[in-house]
CSV table of C-alpha atoms in Angstrom, one decimal:
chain,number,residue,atom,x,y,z
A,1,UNK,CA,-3.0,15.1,-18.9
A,2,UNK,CA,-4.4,16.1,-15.4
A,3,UNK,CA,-5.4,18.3,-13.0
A,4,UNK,CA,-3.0,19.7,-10.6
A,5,UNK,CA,-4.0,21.0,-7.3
A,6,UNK,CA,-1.2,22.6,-5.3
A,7,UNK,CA,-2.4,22.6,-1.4
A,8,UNK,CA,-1.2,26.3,0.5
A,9,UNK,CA,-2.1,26.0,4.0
A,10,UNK,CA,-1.3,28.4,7.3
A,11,UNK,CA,-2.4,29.6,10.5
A,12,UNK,CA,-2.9,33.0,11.8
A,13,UNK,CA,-4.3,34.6,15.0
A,14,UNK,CA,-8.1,34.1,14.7
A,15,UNK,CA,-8.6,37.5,15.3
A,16,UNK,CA,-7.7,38.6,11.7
A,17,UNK,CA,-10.4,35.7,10.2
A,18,UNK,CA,-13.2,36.9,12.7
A,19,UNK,CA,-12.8,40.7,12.3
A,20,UNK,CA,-14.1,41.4,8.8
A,21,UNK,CA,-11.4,44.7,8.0
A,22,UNK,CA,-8.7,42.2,9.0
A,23,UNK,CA,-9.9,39.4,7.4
A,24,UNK,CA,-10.1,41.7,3.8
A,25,UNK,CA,-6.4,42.7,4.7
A,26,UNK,CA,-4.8,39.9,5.2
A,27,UNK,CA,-6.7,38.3,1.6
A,28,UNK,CA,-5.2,41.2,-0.3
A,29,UNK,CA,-1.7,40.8,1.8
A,30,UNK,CA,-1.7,36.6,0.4
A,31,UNK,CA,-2.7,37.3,-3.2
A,32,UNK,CA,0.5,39.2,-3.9
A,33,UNK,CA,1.9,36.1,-2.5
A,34,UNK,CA,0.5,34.0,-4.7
A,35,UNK,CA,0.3,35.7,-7.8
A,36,UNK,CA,3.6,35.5,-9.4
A,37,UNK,CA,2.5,31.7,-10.2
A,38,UNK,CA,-1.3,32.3,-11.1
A,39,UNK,CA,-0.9,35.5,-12.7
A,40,UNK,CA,-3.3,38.1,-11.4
A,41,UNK,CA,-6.0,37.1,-9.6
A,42,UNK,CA,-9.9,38.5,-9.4
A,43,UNK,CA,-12.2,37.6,-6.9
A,44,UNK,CA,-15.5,35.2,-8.5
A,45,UNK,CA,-17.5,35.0,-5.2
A,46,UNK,CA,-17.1,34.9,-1.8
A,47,UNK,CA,-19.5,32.9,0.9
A,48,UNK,CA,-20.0,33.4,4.7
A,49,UNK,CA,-20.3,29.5,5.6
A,50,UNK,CA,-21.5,28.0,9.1
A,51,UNK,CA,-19.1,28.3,12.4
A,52,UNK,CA,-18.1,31.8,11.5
A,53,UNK,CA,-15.9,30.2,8.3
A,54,UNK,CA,-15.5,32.1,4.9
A,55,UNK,CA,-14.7,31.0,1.3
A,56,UNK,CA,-13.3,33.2,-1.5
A,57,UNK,CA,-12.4,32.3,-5.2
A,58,UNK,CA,-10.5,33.8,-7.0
A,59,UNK,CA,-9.8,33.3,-10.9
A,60,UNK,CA,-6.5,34.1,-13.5
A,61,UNK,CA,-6.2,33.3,-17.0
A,62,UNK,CA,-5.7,29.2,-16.4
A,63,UNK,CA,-5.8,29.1,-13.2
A,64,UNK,CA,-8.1,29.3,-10.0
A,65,UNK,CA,-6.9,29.8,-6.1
A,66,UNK,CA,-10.0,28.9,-3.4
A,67,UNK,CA,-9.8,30.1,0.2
A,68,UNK,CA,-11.5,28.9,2.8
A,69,UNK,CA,-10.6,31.0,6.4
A,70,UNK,CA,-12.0,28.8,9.4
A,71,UNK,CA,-12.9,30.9,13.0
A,72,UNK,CA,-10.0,28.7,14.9
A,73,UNK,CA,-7.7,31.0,12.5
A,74,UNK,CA,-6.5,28.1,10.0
A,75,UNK,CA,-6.5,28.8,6.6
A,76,UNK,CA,-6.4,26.2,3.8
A,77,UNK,CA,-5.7,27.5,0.1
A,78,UNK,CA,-5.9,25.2,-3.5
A,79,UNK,CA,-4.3,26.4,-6.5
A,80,UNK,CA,-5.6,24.8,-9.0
A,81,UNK,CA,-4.9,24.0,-12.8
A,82,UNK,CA,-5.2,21.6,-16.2
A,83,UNK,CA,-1.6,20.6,-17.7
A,84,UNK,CA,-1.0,18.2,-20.3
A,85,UNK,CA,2.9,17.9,-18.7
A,86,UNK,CA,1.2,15.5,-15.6
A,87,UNK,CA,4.8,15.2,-13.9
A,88,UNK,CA,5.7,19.1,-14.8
A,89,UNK,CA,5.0,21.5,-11.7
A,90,UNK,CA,4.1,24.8,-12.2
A,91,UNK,CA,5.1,25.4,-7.9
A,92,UNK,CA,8.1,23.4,-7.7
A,93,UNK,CA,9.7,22.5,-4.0
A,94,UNK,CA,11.9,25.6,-4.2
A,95,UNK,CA,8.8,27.8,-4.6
A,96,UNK,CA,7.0,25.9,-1.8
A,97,UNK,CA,9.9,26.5,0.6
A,98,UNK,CA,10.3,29.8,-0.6
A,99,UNK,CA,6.4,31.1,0.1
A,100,UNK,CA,6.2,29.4,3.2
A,101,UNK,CA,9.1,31.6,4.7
A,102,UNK,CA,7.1,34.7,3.3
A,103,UNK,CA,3.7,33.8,4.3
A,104,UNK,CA,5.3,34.0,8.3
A,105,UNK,CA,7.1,37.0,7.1
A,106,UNK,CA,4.0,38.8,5.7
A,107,UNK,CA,1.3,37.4,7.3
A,108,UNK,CA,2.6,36.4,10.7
A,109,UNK,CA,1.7,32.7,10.5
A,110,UNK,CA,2.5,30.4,13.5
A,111,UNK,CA,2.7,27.3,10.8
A,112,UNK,CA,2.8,27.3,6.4
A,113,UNK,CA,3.0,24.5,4.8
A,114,UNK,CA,3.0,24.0,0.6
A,115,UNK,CA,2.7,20.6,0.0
A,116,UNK,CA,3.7,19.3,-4.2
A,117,UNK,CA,1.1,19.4,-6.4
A,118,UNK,CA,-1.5,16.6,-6.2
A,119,UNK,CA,-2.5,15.2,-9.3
A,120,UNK,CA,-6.1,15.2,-10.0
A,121,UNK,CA,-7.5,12.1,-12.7
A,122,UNK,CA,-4.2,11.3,-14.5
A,123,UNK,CA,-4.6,8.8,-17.5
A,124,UNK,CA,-1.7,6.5,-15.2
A,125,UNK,CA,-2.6,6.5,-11.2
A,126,UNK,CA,0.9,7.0,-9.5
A,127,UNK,CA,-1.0,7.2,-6.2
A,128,UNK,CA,-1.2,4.1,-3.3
A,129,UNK,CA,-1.3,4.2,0.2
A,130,UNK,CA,0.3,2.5,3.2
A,131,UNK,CA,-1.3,0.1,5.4
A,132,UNK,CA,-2.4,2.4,7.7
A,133,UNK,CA,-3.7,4.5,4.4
A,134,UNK,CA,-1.0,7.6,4.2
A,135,UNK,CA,-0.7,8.4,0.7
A,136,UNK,CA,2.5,7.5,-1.8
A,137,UNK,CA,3.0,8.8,-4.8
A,138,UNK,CA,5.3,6.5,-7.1
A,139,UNK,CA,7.1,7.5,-9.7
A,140,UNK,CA,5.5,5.3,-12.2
A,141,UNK,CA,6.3,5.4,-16.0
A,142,UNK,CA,4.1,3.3,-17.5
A,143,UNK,CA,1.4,0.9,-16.7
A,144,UNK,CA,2.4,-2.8,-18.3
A,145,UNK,CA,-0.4,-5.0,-17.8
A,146,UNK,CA,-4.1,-4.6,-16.6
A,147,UNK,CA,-7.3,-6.3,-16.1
A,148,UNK,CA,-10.0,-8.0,-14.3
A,149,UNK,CA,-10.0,-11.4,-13.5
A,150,UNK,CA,-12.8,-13.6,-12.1
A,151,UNK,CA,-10.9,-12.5,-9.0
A,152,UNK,CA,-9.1,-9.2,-8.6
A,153,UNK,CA,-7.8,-6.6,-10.4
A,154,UNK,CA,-4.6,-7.5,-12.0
A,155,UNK,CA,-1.8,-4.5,-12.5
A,156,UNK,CA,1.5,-4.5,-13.7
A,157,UNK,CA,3.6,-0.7,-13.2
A,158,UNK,CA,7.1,0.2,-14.3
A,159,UNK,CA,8.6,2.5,-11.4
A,160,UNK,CA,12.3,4.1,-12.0
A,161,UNK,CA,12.7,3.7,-8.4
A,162,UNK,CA,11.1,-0.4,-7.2
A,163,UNK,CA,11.2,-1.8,-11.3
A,164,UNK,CA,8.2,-3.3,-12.3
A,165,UNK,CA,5.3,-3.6,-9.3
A,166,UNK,CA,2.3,-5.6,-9.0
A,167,UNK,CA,-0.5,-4.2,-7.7
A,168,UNK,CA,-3.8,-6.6,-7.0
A,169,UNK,CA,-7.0,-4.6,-6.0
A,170,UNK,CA,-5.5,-1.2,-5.7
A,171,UNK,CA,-2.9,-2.4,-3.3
A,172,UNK,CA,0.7,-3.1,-3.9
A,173,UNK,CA,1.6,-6.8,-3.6
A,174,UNK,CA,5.3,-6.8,-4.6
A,175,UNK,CA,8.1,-4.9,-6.8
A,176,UNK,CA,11.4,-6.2,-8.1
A,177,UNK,CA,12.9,-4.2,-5.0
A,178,UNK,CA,11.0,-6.3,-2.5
A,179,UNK,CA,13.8,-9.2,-1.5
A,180,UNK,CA,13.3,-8.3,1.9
A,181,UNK,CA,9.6,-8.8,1.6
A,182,UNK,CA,10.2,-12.7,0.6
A,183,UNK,CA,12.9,-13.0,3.6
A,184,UNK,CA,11.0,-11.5,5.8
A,185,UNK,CA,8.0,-14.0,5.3
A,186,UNK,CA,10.7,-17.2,5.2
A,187,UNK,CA,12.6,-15.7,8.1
A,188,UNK,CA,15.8,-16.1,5.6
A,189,UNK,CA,18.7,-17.4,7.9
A,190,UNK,CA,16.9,-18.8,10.7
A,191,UNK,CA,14.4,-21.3,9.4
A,192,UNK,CA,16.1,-24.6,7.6
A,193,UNK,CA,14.0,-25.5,4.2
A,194,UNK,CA,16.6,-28.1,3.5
A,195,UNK,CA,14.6,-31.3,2.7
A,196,UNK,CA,11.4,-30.1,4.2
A,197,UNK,CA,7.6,-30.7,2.4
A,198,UNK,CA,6.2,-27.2,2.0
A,199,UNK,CA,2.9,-25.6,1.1
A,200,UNK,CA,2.4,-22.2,-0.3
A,201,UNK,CA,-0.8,-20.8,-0.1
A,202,UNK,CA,-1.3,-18.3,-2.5
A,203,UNK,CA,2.1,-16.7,-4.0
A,204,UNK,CA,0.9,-16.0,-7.6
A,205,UNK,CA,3.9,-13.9,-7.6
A,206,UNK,CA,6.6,-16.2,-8.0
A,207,UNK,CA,9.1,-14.6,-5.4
A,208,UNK,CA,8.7,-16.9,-2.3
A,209,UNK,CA,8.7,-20.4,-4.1
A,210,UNK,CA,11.4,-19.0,-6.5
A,211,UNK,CA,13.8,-18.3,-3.2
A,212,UNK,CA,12.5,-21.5,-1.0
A,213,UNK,CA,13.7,-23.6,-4.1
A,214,UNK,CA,17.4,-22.0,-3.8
A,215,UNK,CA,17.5,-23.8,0.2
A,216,UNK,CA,16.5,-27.3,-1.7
A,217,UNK,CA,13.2,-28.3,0.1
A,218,UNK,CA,12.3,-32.0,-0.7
A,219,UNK,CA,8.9,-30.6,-2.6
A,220,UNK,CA,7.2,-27.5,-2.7
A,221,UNK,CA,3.4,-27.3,-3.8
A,222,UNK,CA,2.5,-23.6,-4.3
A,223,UNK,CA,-1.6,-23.0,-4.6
A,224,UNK,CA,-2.9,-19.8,-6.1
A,225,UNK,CA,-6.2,-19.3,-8.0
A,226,UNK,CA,-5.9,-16.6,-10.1
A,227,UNK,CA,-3.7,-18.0,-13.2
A,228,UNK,CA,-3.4,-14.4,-15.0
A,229,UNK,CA,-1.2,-13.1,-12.2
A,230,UNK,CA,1.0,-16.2,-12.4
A,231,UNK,CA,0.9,-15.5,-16.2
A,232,UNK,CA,2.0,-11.9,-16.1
A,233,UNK,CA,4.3,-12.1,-13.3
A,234,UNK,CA,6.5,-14.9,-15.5
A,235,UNK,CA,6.6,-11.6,-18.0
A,236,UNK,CA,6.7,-8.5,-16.3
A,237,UNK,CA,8.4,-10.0,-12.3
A,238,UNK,CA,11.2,-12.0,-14.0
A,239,UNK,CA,13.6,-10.9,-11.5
A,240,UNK,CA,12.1,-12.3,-8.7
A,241,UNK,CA,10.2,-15.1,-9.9
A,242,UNK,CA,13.1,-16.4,-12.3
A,243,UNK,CA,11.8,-18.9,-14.5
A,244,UNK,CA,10.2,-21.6,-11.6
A,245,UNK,CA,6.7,-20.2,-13.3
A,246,UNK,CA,7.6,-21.3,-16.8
A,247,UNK,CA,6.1,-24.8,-16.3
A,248,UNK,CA,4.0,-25.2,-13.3
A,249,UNK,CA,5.8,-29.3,-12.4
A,250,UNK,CA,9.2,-29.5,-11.4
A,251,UNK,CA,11.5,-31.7,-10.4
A,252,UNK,CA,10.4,-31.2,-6.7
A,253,UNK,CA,7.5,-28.5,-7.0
A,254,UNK,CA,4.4,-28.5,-8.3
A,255,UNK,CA,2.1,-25.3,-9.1
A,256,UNK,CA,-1.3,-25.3,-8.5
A,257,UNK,CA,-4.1,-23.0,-10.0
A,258,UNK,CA,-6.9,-23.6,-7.6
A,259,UNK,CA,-8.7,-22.5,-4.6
A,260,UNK,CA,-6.4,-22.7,-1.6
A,261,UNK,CA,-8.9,-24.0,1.0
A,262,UNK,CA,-10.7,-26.7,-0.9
A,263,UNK,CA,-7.2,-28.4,-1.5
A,264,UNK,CA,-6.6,-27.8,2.0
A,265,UNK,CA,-9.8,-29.6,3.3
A,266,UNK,CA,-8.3,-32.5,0.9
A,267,UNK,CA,-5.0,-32.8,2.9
A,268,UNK,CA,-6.5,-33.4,6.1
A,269,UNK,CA,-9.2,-35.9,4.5
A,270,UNK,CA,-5.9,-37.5,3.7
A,271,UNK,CA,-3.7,-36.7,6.5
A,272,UNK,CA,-1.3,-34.9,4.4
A,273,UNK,CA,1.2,-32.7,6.8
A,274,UNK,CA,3.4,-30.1,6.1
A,275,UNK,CA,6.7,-29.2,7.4
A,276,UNK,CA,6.3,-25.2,6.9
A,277,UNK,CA,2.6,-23.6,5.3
A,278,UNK,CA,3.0,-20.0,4.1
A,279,UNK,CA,0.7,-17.9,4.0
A,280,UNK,CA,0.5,-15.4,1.4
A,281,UNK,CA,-2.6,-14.4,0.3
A,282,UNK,CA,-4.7,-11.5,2.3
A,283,UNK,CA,-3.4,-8.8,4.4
A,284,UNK,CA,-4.7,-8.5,8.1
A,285,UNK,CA,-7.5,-5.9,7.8
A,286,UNK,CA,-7.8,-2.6,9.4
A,287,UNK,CA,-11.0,-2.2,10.7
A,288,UNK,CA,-12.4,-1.5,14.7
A,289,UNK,CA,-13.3,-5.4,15.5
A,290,UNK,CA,-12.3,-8.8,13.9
A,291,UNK,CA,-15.5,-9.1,12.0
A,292,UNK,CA,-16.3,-9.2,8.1
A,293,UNK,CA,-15.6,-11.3,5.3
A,294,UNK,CA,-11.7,-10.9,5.4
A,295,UNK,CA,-11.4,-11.4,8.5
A,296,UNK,CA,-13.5,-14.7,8.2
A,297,UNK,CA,-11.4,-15.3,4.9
A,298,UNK,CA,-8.3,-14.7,7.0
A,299,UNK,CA,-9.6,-17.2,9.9
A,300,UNK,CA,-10.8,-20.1,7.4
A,301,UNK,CA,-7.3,-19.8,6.3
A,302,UNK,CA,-4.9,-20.2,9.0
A,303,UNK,CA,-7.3,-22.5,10.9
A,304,UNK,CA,-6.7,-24.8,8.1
A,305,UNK,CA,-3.4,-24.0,7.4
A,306,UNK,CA,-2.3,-24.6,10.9
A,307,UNK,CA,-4.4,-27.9,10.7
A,308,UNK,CA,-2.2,-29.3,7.6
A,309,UNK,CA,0.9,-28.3,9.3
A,310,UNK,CA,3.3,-31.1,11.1
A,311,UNK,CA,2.6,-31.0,14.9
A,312,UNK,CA,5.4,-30.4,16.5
A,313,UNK,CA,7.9,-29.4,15.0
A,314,UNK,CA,5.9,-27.6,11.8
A,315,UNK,CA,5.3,-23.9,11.4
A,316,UNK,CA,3.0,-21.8,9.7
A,317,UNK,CA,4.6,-18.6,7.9
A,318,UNK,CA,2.6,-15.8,7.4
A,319,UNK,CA,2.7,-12.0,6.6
A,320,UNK,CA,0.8,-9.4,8.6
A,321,UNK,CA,0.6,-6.0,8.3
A,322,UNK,CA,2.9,-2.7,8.5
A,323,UNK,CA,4.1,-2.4,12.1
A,324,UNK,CA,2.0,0.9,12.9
A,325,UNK,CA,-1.2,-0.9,12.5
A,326,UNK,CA,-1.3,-1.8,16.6
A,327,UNK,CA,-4.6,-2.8,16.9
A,328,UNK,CA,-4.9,-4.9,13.5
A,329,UNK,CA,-2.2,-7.1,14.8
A,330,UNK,CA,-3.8,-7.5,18.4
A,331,UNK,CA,-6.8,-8.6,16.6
A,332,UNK,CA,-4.6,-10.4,14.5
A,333,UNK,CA,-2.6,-11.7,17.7
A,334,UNK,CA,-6.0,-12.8,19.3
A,335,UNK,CA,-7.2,-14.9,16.4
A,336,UNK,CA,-4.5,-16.8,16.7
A,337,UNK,CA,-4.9,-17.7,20.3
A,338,UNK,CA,-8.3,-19.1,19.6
A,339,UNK,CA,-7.4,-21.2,16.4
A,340,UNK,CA,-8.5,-25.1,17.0
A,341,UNK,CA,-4.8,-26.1,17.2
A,342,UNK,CA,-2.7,-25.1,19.7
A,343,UNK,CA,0.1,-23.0,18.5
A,344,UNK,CA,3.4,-20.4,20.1
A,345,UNK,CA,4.1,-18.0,17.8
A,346,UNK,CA,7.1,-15.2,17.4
A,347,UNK,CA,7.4,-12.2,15.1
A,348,UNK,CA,9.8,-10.1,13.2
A,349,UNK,CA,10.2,-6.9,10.7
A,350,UNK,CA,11.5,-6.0,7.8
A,351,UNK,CA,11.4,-2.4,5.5
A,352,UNK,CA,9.9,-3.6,2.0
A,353,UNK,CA,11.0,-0.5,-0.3
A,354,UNK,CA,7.9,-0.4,-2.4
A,355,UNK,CA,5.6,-0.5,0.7
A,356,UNK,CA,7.6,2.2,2.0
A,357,UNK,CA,7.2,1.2,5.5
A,358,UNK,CA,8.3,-2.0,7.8
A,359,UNK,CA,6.0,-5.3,7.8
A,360,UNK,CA,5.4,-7.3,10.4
A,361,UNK,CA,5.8,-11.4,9.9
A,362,UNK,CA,4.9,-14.1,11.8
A,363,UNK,CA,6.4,-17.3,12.8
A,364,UNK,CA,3.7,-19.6,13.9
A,365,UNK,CA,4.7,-22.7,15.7
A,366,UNK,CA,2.2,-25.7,15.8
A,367,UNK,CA,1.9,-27.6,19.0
A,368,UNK,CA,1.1,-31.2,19.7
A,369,UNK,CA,-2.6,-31.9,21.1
């Protein structure tokens, strides 16, 4: 059950909004359009608004279609409706395509666009965004698992396309189609885990100590606080967690639930070092200067991740952020050339399918003093 809003949208010459005889015409030239998926339509009311812009609704049997004509000559246009079919569209693709070619026909528009319904309030959200927030709509079946934690909010969604996801505060962590997520974060093929000590920092997931553990490290302790999503992901992520969060000691790992940064400020009380430190807890943020409690969350963390990482020949792994985020990852960039240790870094990419968009990782090396 939801509401379904189906976005109509053109441009004509200006002209026809600003003339009122025109304007009338070319209203009673788009209903006809429109119609044969409303049914007929009757004008409710209609309102001059400020900058010379009009609005106009009109009303069918189940239906309502709003127009609002702007002076620059754009016009935007809603159908809108109630269905208790969420995923059944009464304007399908074909019927998009179709009334775009006849609103330039009829109308002489310079641009139409009919964009798929947008569903309004469904009982299951399909819809997340990018990092650079452009909207995705999954094609979500059911929602698994949900709830809030002393933490975050903890969801579990079954896609047909990415399997089961994992979504942490609104925001889509990882889906059984994200291998190249966890390879892009280890740098799969180019860094040698062979015998090394490793810390994960954060990782609730599973996926990164499940694949570090296939290269044989000598021990890998994983740190994450928030034991439901450890839980859940053992359940609902089997696929990339595989059973290495069935018992939390191995025979050469160890899982942690805890807070990252207090066990960190242990290690360097007891000058504990680390051949590789990943990383994998908060996104870089998008915001207009490196300020704010992420970003100082962010900071605390990879100044003390760094710190507890072998100097030398010891890197810190870490994701970022999609690759069109530019100026989040010069920010990013410049807290890393002011952390207290002195540290090279390189960088790489990778497509993660359920992000639906390339991420950018980082490779940080840590210099000697």
């Amino acid at each position: 059950m939801a509401g379904h809003t189906v976005p109509i949208d053109f441009r004509v010459d200006p002209a026809k909004i600003a003339n009122p005889v025109e304007r009338k015409t070319l209203l009673q030239d788009f209903l006809p359009l429109v119609e044969p998926f409303t049914g007929p339509l009757t004008e409710i009311s209609s309102h001059e608004l400020p900058g010379g812009c009009h609005m106009v609704l009109y009303s069918s049997d189940d239906m309502t279609l709003s127009v609002k004509l702007y002076s620059n000559g754009l016009v935007t246009a809603a159908v809108e409706y109630y269905t208790n079919a969420v995923n059944t569209h009464k304007i399908v693709n074909d019927d998009g395509r179709k009334l775009e070619r006849e609103l330039k026909k009829e109308l002489g528009c310079t641009l139409a666009k009919v964009l798929p319904a947008i569903k309004r309030a469904p009982i299951i959200n399909p819809y997340f965004t990018t990092s650079d927030d452009r909207l995705i709509e999954y094609d979500v079946v059911e929602k698994l698992f949900e709830e809030q934690t002393d933490y975050q909010k903890v969801e579990i969604y079954h896609t047909k396309s990415y399997g089961n996801m994992l979504v942490l505060d609104d925001l889509q962590n990882l889906a059984e189609s994200d291998l190249p997520y966890t390879e892009g974060l280890m740098d799969k093929g180019k860094e040698k885990y062979t015998g090394k000590e490793v810390l994960i920092l954060g990782g609730g997931d599973g996926a990164l100590l499940w694949e570090l553990l296939k290269d044989k490290p000598k021990f890998v302790t994983m740190i994450d606080i928030d034991d439901t999503v450890m839980k859940q992901c053992r359940r609902h992520l089997r696929s990339v967690c595989g059973d290495c969060l069935d018992k939390y000691d191995g025979d050469n790992y160890k899982v942690i639930v805890g807070d990252a940064i207090a066990h960190m400020r242990e290690y360097l009380k007891e000058g504990r070092k680390f051949d590789y430190v990943f990383g994998d807890l908060t996104d870089i943020p998008i915001s207009t200067e490196p300020k704010g409690e992420l970003w100082d969350f962010m900071r605390t963390i990879i100044n003390l991740g760094t710190k507890v990482t072998r100097p030398g020949t010891g890197k810190y792994m870490t994701h970022a952020i999609g690759i069109q985020c530019t100026e989040a990852l010069k920010m990013f960039e410049k807290q890393l050339d002011q952390l207290d240790v002195p540290v090279t870094y390189t960088t790489t990419s990778h497509y993660v399918p359920s992000f639906k968009e390339k991420w950018c990782f980082y490779q940080v090396a840590v210099q000697k003093a």
